Structures are given as C-alpha cells and as structure tokens.
mmCIF file of C-alpha atoms in Angstrom:
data_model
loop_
_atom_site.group_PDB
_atom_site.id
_atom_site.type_symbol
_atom_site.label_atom_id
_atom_site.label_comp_id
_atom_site.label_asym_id
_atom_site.label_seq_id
_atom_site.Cartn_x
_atom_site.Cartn_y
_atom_site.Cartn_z
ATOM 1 C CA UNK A 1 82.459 -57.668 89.258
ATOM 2 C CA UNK A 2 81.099 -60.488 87.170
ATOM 3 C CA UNK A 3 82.771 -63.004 85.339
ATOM 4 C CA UNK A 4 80.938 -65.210 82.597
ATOM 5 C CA UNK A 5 80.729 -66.544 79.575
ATOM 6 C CA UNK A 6 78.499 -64.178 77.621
ATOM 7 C CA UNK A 7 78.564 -62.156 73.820
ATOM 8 C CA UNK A 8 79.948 -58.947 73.301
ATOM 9 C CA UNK A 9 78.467 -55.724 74.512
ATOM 10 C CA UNK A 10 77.947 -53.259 72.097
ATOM 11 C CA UNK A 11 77.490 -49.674 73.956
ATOM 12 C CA UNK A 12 80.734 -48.569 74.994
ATOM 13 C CA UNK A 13 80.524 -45.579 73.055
ATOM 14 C CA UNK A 14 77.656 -44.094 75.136
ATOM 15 C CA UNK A 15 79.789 -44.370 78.489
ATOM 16 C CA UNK A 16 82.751 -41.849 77.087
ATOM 17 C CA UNK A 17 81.913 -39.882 80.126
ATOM 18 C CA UNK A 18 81.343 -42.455 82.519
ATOM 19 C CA UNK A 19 85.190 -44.021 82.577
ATOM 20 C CA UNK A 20 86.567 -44.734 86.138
ATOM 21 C CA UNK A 21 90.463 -45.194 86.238
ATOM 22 C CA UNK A 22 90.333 -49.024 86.083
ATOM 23 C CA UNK A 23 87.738 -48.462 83.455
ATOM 24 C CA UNK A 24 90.417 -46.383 81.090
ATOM 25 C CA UNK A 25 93.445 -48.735 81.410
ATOM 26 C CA UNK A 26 91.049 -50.926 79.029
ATOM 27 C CA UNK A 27 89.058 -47.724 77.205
ATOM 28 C CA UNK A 28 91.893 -45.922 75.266
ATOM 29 C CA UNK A 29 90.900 -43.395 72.557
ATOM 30 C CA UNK A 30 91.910 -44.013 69.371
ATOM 31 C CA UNK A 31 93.332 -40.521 68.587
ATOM 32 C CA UNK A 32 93.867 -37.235 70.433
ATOM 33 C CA UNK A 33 89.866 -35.594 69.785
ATOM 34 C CA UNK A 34 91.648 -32.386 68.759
ATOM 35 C CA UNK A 35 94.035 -34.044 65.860
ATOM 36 C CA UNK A 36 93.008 -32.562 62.422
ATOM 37 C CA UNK A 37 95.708 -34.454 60.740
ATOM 38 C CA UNK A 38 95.086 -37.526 61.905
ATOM 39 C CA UNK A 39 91.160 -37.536 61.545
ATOM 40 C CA UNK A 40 91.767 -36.270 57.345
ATOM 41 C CA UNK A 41 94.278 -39.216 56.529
ATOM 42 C CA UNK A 42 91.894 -41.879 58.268
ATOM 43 C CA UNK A 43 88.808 -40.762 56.566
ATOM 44 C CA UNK A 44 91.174 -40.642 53.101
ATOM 45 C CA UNK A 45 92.957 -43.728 53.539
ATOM 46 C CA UNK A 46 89.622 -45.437 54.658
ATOM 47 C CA UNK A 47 88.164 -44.686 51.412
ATOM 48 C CA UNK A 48 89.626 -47.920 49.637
ATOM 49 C CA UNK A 49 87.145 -47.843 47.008
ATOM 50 C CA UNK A 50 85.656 -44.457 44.864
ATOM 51 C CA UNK A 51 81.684 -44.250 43.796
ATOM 52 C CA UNK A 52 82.313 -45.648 40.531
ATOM 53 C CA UNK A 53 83.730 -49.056 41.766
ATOM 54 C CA UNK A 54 80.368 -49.081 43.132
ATOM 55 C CA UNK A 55 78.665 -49.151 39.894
ATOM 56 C CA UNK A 56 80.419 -52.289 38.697
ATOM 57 C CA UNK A 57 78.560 -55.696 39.702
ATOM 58 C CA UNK A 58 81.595 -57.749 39.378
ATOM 59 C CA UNK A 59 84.272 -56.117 42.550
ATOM 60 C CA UNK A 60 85.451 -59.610 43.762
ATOM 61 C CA UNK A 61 85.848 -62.862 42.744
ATOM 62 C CA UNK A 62 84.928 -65.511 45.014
ATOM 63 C CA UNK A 63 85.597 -69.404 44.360
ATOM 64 C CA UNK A 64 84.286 -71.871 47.043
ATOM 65 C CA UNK A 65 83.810 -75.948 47.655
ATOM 66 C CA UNK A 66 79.990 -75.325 48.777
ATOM 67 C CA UNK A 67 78.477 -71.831 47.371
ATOM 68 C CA UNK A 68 75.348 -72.627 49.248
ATOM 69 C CA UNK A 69 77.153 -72.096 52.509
ATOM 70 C CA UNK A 70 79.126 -69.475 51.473
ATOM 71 C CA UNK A 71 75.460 -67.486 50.401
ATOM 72 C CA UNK A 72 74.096 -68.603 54.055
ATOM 73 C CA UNK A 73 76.661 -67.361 55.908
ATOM 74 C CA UNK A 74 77.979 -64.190 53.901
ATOM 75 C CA UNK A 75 74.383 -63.259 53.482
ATOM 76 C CA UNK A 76 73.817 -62.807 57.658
ATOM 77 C CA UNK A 77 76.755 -60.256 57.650
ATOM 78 C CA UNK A 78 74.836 -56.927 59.131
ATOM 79 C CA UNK A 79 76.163 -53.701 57.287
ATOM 80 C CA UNK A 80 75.309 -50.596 58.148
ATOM 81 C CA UNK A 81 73.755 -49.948 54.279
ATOM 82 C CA UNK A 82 71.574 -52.015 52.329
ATOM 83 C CA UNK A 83 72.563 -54.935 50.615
ATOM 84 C CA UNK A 84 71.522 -56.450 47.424
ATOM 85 C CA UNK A 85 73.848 -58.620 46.598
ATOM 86 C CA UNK A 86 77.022 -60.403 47.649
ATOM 87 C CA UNK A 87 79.774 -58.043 46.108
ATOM 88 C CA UNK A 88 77.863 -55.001 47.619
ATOM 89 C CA UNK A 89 78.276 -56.828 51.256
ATOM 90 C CA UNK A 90 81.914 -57.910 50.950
ATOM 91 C CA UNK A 91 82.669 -54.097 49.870
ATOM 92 C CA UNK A 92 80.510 -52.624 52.915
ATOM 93 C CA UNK A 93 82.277 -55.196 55.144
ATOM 94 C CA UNK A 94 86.172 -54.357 53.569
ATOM 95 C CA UNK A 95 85.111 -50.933 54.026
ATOM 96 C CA UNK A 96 84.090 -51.103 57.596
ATOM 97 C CA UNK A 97 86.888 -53.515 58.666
ATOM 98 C CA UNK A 98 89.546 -51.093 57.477
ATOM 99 C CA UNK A 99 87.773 -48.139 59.175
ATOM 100 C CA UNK A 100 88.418 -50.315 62.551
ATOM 101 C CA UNK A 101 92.017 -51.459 61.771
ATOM 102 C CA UNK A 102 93.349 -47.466 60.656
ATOM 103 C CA UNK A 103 91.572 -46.075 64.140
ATOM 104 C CA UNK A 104 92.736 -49.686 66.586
ATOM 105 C CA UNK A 105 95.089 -51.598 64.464
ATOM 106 C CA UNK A 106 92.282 -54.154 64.834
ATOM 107 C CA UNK A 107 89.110 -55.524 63.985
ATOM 108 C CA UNK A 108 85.566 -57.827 65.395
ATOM 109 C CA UNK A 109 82.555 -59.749 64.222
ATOM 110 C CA UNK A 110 80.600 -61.957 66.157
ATOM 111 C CA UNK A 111 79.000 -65.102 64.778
ATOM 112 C CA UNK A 112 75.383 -65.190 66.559
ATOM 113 C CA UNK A 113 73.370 -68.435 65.470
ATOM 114 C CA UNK A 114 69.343 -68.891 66.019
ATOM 115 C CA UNK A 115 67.551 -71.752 66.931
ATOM 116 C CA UNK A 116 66.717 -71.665 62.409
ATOM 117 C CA UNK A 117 69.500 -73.383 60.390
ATOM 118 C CA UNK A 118 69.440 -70.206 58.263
ATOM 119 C CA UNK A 119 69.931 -67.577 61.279
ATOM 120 C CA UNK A 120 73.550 -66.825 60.672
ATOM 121 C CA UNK A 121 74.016 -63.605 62.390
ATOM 122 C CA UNK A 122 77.563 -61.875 61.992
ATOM 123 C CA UNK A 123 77.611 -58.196 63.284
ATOM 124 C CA UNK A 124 80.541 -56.349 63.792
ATOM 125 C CA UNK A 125 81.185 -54.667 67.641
ATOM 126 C CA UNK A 126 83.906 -52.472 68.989
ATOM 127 C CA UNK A 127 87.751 -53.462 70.111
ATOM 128 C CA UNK A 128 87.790 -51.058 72.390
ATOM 129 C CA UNK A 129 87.792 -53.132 75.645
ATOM 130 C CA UNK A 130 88.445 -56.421 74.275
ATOM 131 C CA UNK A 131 91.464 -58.635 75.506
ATOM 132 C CA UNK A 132 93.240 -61.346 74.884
ATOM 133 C CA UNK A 133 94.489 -63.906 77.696
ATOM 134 C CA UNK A 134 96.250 -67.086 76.728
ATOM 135 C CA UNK A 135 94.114 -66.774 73.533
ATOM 136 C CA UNK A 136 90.771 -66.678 75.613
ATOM 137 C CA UNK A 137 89.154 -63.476 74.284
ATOM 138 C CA UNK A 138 87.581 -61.182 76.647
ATOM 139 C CA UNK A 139 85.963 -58.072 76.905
ATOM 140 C CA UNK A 140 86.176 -55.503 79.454
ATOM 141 C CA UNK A 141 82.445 -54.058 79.926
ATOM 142 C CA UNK A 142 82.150 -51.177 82.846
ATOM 143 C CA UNK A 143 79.711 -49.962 85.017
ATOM 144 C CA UNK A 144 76.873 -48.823 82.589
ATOM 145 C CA UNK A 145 72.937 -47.351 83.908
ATOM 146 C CA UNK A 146 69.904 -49.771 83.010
ATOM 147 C CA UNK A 147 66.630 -48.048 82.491
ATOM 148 C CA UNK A 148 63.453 -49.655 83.488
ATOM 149 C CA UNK A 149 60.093 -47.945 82.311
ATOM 150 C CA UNK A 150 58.123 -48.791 85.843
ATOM 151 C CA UNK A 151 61.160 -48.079 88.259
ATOM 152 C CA UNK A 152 64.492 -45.970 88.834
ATOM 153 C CA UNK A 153 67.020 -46.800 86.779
ATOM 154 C CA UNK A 154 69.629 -49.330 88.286
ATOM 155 C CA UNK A 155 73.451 -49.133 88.009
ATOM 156 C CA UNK A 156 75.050 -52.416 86.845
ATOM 157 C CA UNK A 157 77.948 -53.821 87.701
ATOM 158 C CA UNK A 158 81.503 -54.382 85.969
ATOM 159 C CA UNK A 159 81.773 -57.800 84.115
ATOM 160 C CA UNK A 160 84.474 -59.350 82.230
ATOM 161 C CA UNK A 161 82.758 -61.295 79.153
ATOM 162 C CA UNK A 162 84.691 -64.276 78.038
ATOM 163 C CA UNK A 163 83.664 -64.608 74.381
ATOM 164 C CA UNK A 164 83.647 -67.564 72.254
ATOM 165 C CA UNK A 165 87.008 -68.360 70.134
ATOM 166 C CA UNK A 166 84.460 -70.230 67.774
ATOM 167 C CA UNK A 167 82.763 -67.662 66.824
ATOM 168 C CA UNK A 168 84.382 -64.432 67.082
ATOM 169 C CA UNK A 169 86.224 -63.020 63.935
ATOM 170 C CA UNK A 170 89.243 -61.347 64.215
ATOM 171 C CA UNK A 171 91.279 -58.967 61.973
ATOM 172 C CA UNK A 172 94.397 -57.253 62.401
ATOM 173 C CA UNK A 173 96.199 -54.597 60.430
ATOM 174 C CA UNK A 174 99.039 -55.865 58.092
ATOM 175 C CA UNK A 175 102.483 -55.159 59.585
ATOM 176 C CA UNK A 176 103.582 -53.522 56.941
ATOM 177 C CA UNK A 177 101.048 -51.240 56.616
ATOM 178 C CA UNK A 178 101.255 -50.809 61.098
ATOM 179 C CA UNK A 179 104.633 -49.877 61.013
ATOM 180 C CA UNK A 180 104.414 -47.365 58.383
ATOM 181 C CA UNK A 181 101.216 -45.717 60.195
ATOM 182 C CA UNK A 182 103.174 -45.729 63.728
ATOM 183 C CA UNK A 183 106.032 -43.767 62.808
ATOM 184 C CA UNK A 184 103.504 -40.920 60.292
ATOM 185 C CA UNK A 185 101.151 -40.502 63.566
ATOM 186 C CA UNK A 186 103.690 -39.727 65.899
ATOM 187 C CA UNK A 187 104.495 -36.823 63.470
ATOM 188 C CA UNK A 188 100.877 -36.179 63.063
ATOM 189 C CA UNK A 189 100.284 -35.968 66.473
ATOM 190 C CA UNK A 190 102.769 -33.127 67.304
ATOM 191 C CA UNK A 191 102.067 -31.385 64.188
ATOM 192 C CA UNK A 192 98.568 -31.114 65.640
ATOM 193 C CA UNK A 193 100.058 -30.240 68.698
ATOM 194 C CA UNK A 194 102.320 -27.488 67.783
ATOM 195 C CA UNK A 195 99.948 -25.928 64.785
ATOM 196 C CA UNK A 196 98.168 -22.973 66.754
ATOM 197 C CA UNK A 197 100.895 -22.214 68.776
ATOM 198 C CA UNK A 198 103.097 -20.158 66.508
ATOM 199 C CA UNK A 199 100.474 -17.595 66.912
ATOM 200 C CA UNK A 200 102.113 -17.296 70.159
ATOM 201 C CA UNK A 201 105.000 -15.666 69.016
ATOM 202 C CA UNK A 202 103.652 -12.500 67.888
ATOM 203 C CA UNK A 203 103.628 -9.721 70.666
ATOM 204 C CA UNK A 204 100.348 -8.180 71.717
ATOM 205 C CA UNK A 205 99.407 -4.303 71.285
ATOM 206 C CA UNK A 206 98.985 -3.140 74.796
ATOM 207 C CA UNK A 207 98.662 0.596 75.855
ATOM 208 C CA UNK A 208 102.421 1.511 76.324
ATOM 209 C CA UNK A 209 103.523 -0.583 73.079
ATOM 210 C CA UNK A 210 100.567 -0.526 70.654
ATOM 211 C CA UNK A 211 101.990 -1.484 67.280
ATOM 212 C CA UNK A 212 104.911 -3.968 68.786
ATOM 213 C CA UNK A 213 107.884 -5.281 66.442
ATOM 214 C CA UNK A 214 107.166 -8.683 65.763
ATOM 215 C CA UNK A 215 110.173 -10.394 64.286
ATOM 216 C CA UNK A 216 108.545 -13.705 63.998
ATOM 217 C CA UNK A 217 108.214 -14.578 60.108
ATOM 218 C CA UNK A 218 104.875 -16.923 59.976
ATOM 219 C CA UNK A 219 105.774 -17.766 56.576
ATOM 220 C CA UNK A 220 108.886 -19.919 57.693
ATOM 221 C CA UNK A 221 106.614 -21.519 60.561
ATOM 222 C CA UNK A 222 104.468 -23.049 58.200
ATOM 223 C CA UNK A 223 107.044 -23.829 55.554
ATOM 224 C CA UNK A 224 108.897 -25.949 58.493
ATOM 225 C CA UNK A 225 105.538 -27.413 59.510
ATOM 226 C CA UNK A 226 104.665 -28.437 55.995
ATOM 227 C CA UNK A 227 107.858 -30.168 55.258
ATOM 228 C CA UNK A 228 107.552 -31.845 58.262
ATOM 229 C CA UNK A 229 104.163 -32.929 57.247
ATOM 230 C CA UNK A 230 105.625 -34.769 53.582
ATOM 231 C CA UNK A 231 108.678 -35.983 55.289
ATOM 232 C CA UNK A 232 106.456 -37.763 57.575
ATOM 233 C CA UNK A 233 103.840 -39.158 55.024
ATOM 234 C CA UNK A 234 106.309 -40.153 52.749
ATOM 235 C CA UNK A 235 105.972 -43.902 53.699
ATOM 236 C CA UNK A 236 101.782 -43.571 52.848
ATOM 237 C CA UNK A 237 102.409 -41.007 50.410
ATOM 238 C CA UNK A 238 99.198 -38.961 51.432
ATOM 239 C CA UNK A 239 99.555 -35.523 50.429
ATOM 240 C CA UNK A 240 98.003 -33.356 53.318
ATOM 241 C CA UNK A 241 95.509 -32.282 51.209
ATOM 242 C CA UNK A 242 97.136 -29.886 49.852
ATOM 243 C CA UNK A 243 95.790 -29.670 46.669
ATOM 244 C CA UNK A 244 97.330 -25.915 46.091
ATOM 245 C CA UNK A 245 100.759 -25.419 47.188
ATOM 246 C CA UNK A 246 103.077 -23.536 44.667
ATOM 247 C CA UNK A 247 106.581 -25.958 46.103
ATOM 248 C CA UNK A 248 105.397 -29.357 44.461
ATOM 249 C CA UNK A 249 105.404 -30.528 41.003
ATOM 250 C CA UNK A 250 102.805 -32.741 38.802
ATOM 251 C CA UNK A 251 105.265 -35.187 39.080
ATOM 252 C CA UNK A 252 105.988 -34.990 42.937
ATOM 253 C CA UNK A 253 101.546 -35.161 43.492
ATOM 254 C CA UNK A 254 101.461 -38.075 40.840
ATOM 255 C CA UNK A 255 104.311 -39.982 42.144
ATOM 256 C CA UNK A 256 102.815 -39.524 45.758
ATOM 257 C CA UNK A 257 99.444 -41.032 44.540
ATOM 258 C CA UNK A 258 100.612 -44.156 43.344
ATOM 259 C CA UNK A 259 102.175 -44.561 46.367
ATOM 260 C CA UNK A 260 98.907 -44.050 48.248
ATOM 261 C CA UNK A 261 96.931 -46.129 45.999
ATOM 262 C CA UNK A 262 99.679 -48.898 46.571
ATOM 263 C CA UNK A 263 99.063 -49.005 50.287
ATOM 264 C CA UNK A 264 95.182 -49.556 50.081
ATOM 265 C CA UNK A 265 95.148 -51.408 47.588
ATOM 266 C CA UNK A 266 97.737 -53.818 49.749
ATOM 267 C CA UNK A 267 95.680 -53.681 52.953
ATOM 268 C CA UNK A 268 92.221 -54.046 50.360
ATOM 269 C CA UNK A 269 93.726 -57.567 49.502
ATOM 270 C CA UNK A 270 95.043 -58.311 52.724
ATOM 271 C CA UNK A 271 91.317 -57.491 54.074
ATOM 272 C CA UNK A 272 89.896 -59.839 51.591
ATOM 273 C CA UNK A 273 92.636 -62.802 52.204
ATOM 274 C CA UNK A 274 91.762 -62.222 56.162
ATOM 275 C CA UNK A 275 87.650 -62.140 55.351
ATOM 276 C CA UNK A 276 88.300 -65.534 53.578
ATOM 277 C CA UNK A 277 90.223 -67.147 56.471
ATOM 278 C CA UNK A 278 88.054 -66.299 59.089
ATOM 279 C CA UNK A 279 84.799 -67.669 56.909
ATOM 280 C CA UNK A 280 86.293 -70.505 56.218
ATOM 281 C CA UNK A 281 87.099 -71.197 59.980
ATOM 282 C CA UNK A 282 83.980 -70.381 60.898
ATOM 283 C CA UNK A 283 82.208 -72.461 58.385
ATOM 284 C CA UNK A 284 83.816 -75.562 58.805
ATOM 285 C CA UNK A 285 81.800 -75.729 62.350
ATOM 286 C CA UNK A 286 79.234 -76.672 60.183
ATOM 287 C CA UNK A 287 81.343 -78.217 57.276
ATOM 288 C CA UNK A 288 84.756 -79.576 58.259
ATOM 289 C CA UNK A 289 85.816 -79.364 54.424
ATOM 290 C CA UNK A 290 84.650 -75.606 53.722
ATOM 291 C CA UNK A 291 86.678 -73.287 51.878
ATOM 292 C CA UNK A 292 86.447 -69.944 50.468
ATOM 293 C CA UNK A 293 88.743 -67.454 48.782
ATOM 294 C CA UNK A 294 88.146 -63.921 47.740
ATOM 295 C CA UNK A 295 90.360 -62.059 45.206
ATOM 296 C CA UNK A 296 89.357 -58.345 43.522
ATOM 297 C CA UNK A 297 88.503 -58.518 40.159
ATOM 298 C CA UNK A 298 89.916 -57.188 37.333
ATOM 299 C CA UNK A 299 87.414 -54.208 37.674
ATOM 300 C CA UNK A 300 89.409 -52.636 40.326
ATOM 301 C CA UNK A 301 93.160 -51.520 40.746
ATOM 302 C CA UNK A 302 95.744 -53.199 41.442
ATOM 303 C CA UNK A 303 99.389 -53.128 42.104
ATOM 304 C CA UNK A 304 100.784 -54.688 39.483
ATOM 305 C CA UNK A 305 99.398 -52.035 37.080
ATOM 306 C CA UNK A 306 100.400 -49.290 39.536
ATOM 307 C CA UNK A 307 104.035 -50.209 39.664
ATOM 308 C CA UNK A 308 103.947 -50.768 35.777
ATOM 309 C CA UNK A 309 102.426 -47.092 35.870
ATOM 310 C CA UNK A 310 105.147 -45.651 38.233
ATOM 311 C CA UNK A 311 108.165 -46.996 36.218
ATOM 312 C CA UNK A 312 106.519 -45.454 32.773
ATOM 313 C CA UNK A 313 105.555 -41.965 34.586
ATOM 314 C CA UNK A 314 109.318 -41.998 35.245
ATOM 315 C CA UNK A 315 110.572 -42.915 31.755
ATOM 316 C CA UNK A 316 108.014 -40.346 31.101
ATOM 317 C CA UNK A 317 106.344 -43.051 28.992
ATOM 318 C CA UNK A 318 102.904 -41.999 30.405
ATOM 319 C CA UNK A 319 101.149 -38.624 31.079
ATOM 320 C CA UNK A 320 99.936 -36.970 34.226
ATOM 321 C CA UNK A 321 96.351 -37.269 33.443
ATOM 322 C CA UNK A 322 96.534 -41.100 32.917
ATOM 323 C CA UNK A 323 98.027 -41.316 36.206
ATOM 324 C CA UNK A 324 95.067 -39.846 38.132
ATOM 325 C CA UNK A 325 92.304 -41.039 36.220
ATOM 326 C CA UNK A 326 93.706 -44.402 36.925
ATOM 327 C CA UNK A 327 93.847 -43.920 40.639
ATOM 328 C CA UNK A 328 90.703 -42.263 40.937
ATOM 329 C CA UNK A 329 88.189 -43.240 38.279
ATOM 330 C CA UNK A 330 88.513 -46.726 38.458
#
C-alpha cells in the first residue's frame, strides 16, 4: 500500500465487484439496491428545481468584490450538461451537489489548476472512500486493473491519497434537513423490506388442499403499510407517490406539498450559502480579499411565500389550485 500526496481518483464505481473486506469498511453503499422507496424520494427530493425555472435567465443573484474572478473560476466548474451561461452552471452544480448530499450526506469538488492563469478546473468526484483525519482529507483508493495496449494488464496496488485542504471543496447536508432524512429512511428501509412478504401469508393449493382458506385480509396489510409510509414522511412531507388513494383529502396532498417544497427550498439556499463559502475560500488563494455571495432570485420559490401560503390555505383564504401551481410551475 501506497501513501502520497496525490488528487482524487475518480473510478470507484467500476470496482463494485472488486471490494475486498478492508476495501468495504471504506466502500459503503448508499442504499439497500433493492429499496424502491428510498430510490423514488431521492430522485423527487433531488429535483429542487422544475423545467420552467429553467427557462428564466435570472435563477440567482450573485454580488461579488471582483466579478472577473468570480467568471474565471465559476466558469471552470465541469457539469455534466452544457453550459451557456453562469446561472445555468450554478443550477447544474446545486443540482448535482444535492444529488450527492440526499445519497452520502456529503459532497466534493476538486480545484485542478494548469500551468495557464485561466485553467481553473473544478470537477466534482465521489465521497465514497474519502476520509477525514485530523482535518487531513484522504481518500481510500483499492486495488483496481490497469490496461496496457502492448502488454497484460497489471493489478495496482492500494493507496491512500492525501488530498489538498486548499483545494478540495466540501459540502455537507444541513442538520436539519439530516436528521429529518435519518429517522424517514429507517422506515423506508423496512417498508422495503417487509413489502413482498405479505404474499407469504396466503396458503398454497397443493393436491390434498387445492382451494385453501386463506384468512389473511391483504387489504389491511397494505392499509398498515401505507400509514406507516405518511407517518414516516411526515417530517419531508413527500407523499409516496400516491397520487390516487381514496383516504386523503385536497387539503391533506396540499398541505403535504408545502411542506416538501419547504425542505428543498431550505437545503436549495443552504447549497447556495455553502457554494459561496467554499468559492470564496478558494479564491482568496489568488485574492486574499475575494468574496462572493449567491442568493435565488425572486424568480424562484421561496419560503417566505410558502409559509404565507400555508397559513391562508388554512384560513381557507386561498384555493387548492393556487397551491400547486405555485409549487410546481414556478
């Protein structure tokens, strides 16, 4: 095993299959590969922003002390779509940071710089294997194969990369927002668990019993699983997606969405707060007095407005309709 000062690896999703025992104490999945639940409220509360926020050119407000410097070095952030401007790269890059923090609770970019003044590099790379020792960060990179067009391939060893403090950027999930999502995904997960096996229950036809008495009533199985299921997202307010079910109320779904609009829209701000800090650190390495803030506009939602909404929609001030074209239209 090697030890060195080095950047971060990027391919530790192509060695799933390859994970010794020392190799998984630092390789943890994310979620169970088999939890439905899980994977439809990360992919929904991911979604922070809806395709018509993307038609507006004005998302984000940003005010800085040197807007040359703030152009160089958001400009070198590598998203995975095409940019053409600077609101359409801070939206990719809130969008892919809270990806990261829902699945880890945490999030990376790496500031590479070439030998050209303008080569401001930042590209995001996995947490999975990267530590923290004494506030040294390090990543964890594990036996891996290295192809060679004119020879066998090689196997190389284990190393321990000790990145950079200077110019890694680091983002963590809000603690409000953790705590909430630890206790629904302990839920989640045995929901998951325990969804096929009420099938169980029912007796099968053999040859000396072929039409068996089942007394098991399915429909109070999945009544008890889908109260379960809003008991436990009541802190997010996600609703399952159930768009269909007979037992809830206009009121019940609205009230729930505000409540789920709330909670991105506070970890959207607390993205954007977290995006300025760590630019701002990383730019005063080349200007000790550099600053930059970034705010959403008044283009987009916010909470203010959604708590106004919520007290109205229960003075029953404001209708239904309103409600959701407010949380998803805009």
């Amino acid at each position: 095993m090697k030890i060195y000062k080095s950047e971060p690896w990027h391919g530790h999703n192509f060695l799933r299959d390859r994970k010794r025992l020392i190799d998984k104490i630092f390789f943890r999945d994310e979620r169970p590969r088999s939890s439905l639940n899980r994977w439809m409220f990360d992919e929904d509360f991911s979604r922070l922003f809806h395709y018509s926020n993307r038609r507006s050119d004005n998302l984000f407000e940003i005010s800085s002390n040197d807007d040359e410097l703030a152009e160089r070095l958001l400009g070198g952030v590598q998203t995975r779509y095409m940019r053409n401007s600077i609101g359409e790269i801070i939206l990719n890059i809130v969008e892919d940071i809270a990806k990261s923090l829902i699945c880890f609770g945490r999030a990376y970019y790496f500031l590479y710089e070439d030998a050209d003044p303008a080569g401001i590099r930042l590209v995001s790379f996995g947490p999975v294997g990267v530590f923290s020792v004494f506030g040294i960060n390090m990543q964890w990179v594990p036996r891996r194969p290295r192809s060679h067009w004119d020879q066998e391939s090689e196997e190389r060893l284990r190393e321990i990369r000790v990145l950079n403090k200077e110019n890694v950027l680091h983002f963590k999930m809000p603690m409000k927002i953790r705590r909430i999502l630890c206790a629904q995904n302990k839920t989640l997960a045995a929901l998951d668990e325990n969804q096929d096996p009420g099938l169980n229950f029912y007796h099968h036809a053999t040859h000396e019993n072929p039409n068996p008495v089942n007394h098991f009533d399915f429909s109070v199985w999945n009544e008890a699983q889908e109260c379960a299921l809003y008991r436990a997202t009541k802190g997010t307010g996600w609703n399952g997606r159930k768009y269909d079910s007979s037992k809830r109320s206009d009121f019940f779904d609205c009230h729930r969405l505000i409540r789920f609009r709330r909670n991105q829209i506070f970890l959207r701000d607390d993205i954007l707060r977290q995006i300025g800090g760590e630019i701002t650190r990383i730019g005063r390495g080349y200007d000790t007095e550099f600053s930059i803030r970034m705010s959403a506009s008044d283009g987009l939602p916010s909470i203010e407005y959604l708590n106004e909404l919520e007290v109205k929609l229960m003075r029953e001030e404001v209708g239904f309709d309103e409600v959701i074209d407010y949380c998803y239209k805009r």
